[in-house]
Backbone as ProteinMPNN parsed JSONL, in Angstrom:
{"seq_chain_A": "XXXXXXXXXXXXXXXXXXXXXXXXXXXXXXXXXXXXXXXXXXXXXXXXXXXXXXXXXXXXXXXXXXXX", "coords_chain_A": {"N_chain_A": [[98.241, -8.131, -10.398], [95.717, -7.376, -9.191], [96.003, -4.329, -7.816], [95.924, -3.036, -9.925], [93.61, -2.545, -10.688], [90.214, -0.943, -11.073], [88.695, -1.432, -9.129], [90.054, -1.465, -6.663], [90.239, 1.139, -5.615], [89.453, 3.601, -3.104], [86.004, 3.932, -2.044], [85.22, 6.154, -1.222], [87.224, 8.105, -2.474], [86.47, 8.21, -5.03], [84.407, 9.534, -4.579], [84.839, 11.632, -3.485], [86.732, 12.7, -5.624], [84.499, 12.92, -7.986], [83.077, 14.778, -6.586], [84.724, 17.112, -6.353], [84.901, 17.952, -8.629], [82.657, 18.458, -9.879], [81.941, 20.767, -7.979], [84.274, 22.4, -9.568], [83.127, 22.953, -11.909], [81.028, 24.517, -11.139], [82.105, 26.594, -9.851], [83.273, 27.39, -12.337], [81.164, 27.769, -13.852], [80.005, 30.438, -12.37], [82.107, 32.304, -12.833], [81.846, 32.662, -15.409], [79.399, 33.399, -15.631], [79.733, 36.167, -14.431], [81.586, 37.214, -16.372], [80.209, 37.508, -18.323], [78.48, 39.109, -17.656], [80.129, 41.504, -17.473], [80.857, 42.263, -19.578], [78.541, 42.662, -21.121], [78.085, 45.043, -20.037], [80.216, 46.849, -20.818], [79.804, 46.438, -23.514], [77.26, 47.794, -23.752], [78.186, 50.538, -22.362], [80.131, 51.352, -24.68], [78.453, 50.943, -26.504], [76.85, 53.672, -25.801], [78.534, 55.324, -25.741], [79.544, 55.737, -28.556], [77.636, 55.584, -29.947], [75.422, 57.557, -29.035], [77.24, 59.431, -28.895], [77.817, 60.109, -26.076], [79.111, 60.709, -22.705], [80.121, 57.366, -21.541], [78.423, 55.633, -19.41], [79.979, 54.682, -16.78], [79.846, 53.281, -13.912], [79.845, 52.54, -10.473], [79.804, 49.917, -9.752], [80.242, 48.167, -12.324], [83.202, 49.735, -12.253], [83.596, 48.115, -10.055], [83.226, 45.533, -10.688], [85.587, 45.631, -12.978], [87.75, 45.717, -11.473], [88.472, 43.311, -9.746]], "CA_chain_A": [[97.338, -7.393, -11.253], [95.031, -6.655, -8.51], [96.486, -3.477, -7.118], [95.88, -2.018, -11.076], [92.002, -2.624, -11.305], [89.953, 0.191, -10.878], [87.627, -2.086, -7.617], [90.796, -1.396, -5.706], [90.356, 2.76, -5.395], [88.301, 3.72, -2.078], [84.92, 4.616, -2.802], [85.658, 7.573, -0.55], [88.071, 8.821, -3.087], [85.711, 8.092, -6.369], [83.227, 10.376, -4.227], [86.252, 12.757, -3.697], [87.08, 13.727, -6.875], [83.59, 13.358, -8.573], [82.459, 16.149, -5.679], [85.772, 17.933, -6.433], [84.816, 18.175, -10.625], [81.136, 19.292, -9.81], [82.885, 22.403, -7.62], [84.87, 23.285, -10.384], [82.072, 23.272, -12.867], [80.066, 25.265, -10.706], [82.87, 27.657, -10.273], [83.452, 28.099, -13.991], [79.601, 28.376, -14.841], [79.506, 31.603, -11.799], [82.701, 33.288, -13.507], [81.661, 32.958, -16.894], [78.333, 34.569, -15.538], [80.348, 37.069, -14.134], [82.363, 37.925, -17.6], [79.15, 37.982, -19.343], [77.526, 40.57, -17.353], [80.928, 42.479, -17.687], [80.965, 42.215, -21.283], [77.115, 43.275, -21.148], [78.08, 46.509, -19.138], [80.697, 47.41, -21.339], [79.007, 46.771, -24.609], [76.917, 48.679, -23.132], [78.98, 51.896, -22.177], [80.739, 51.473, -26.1], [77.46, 51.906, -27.243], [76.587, 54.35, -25.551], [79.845, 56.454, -26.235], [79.518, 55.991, -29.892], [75.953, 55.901, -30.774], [74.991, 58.723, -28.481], [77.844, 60.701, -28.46], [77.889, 61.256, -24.587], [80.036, 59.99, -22.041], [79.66, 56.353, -21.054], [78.068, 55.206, -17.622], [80.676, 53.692, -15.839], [79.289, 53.484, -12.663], [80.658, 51.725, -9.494], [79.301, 48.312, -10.058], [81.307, 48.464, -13.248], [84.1, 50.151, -11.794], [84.239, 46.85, -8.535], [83.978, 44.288, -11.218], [87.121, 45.79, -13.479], [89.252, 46.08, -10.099], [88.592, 42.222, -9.2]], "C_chain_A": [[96.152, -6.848, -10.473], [94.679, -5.52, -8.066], [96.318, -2.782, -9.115], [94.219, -2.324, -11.224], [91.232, -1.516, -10.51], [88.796, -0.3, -9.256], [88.726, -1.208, -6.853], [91.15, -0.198, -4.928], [89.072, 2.394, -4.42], [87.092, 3.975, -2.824], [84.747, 5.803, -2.579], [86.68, 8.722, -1.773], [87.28, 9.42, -4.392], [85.047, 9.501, -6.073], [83.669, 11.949, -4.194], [86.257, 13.822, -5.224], [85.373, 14.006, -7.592], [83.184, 15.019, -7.69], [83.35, 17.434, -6.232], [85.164, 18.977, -7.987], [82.921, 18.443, -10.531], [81.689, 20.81, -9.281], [83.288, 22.86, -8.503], [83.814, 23.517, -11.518], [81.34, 24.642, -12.37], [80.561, 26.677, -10.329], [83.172, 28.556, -11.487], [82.26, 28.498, -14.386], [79.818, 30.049, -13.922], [81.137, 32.304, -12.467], [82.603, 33.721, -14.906], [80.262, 33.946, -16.765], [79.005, 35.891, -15.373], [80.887, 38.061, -15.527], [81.434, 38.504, -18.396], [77.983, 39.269, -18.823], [78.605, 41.808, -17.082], [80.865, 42.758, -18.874], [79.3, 42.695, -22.011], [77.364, 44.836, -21.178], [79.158, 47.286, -20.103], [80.59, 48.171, -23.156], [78.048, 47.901, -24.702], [77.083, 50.524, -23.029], [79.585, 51.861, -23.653], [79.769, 51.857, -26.655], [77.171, 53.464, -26.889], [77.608, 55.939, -25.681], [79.728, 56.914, -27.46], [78.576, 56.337, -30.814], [75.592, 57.49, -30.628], [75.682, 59.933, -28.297], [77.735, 61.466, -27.123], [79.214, 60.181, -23.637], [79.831, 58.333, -21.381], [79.279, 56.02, -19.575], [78.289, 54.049, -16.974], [79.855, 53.55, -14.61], [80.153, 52.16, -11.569], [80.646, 50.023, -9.269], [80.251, 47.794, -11.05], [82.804, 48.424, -12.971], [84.719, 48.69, -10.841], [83.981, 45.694, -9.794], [84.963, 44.15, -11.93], [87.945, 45.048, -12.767], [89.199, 44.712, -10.08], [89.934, 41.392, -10.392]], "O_chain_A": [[95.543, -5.905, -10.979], [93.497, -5.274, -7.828], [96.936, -1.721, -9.21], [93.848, -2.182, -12.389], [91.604, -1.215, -9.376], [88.281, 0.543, -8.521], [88.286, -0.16, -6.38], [91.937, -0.164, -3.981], [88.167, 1.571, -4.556], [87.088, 4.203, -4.033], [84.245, 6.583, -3.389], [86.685, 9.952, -1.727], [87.322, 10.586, -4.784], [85.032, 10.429, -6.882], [83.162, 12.985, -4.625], [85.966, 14.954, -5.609], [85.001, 15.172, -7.724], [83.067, 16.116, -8.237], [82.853, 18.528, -6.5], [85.085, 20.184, -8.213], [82.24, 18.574, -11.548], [81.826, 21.789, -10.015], [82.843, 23.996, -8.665], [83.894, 24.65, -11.992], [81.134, 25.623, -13.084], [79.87, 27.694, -10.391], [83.279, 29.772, -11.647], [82.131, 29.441, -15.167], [79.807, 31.002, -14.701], [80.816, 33.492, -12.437], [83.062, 34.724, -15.452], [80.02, 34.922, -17.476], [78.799, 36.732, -16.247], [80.666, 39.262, -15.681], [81.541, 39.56, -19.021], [77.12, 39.962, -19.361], [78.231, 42.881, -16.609], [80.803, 43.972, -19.071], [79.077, 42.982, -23.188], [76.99, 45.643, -22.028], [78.937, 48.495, -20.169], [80.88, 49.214, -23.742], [78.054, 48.771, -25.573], [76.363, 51.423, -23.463], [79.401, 53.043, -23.941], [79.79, 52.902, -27.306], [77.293, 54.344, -27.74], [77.34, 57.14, -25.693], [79.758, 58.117, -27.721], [78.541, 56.976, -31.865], [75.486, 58.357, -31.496], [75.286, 61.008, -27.848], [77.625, 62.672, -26.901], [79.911, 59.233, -23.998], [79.085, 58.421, -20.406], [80.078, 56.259, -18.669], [77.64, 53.048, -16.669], [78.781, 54.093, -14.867], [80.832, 51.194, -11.919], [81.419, 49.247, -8.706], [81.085, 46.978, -10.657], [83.55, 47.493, -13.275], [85.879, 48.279, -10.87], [84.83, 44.806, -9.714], [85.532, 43.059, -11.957], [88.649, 44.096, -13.103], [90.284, 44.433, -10.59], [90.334, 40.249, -10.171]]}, "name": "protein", "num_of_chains": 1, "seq": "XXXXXXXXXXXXXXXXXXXXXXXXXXXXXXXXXXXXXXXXXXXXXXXXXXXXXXXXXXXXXXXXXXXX"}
């Protein structure tokens, strides 16, 4: 029963994954930023199509975060 108790994991490993599951957090918070300042830019250009009746301002910033 030794070899099933949780003492018996390195501490190296514990340190492992906790480090691992902070990275991915910190990954998901900078793509969700990402979506939300796409979803800004486009709201954005919809308004601006529909309200104003002109053409929306895509612009290249726009344009390189689509493409990704």
């Amino acid at each position: 029963m030794g070899g099933d108790s949780i003492c018996s994991v390195p501490l190296s490993v514990v340190i492992y994954i906790f480090v691992a599951h902070l990275y991915q957090l910190y990954i998901f918070k900078k793509q969700n930023q990402k979506m939300e300042k796409i979803r800004h830019k486009l709201t954005f250009a919809f308004e601006h199509e529909f309200l104003n009746a002109g053409p929306p301002p895509f612009n290249d910033e726009l344009i390189e975060c689509l493409s990704r």
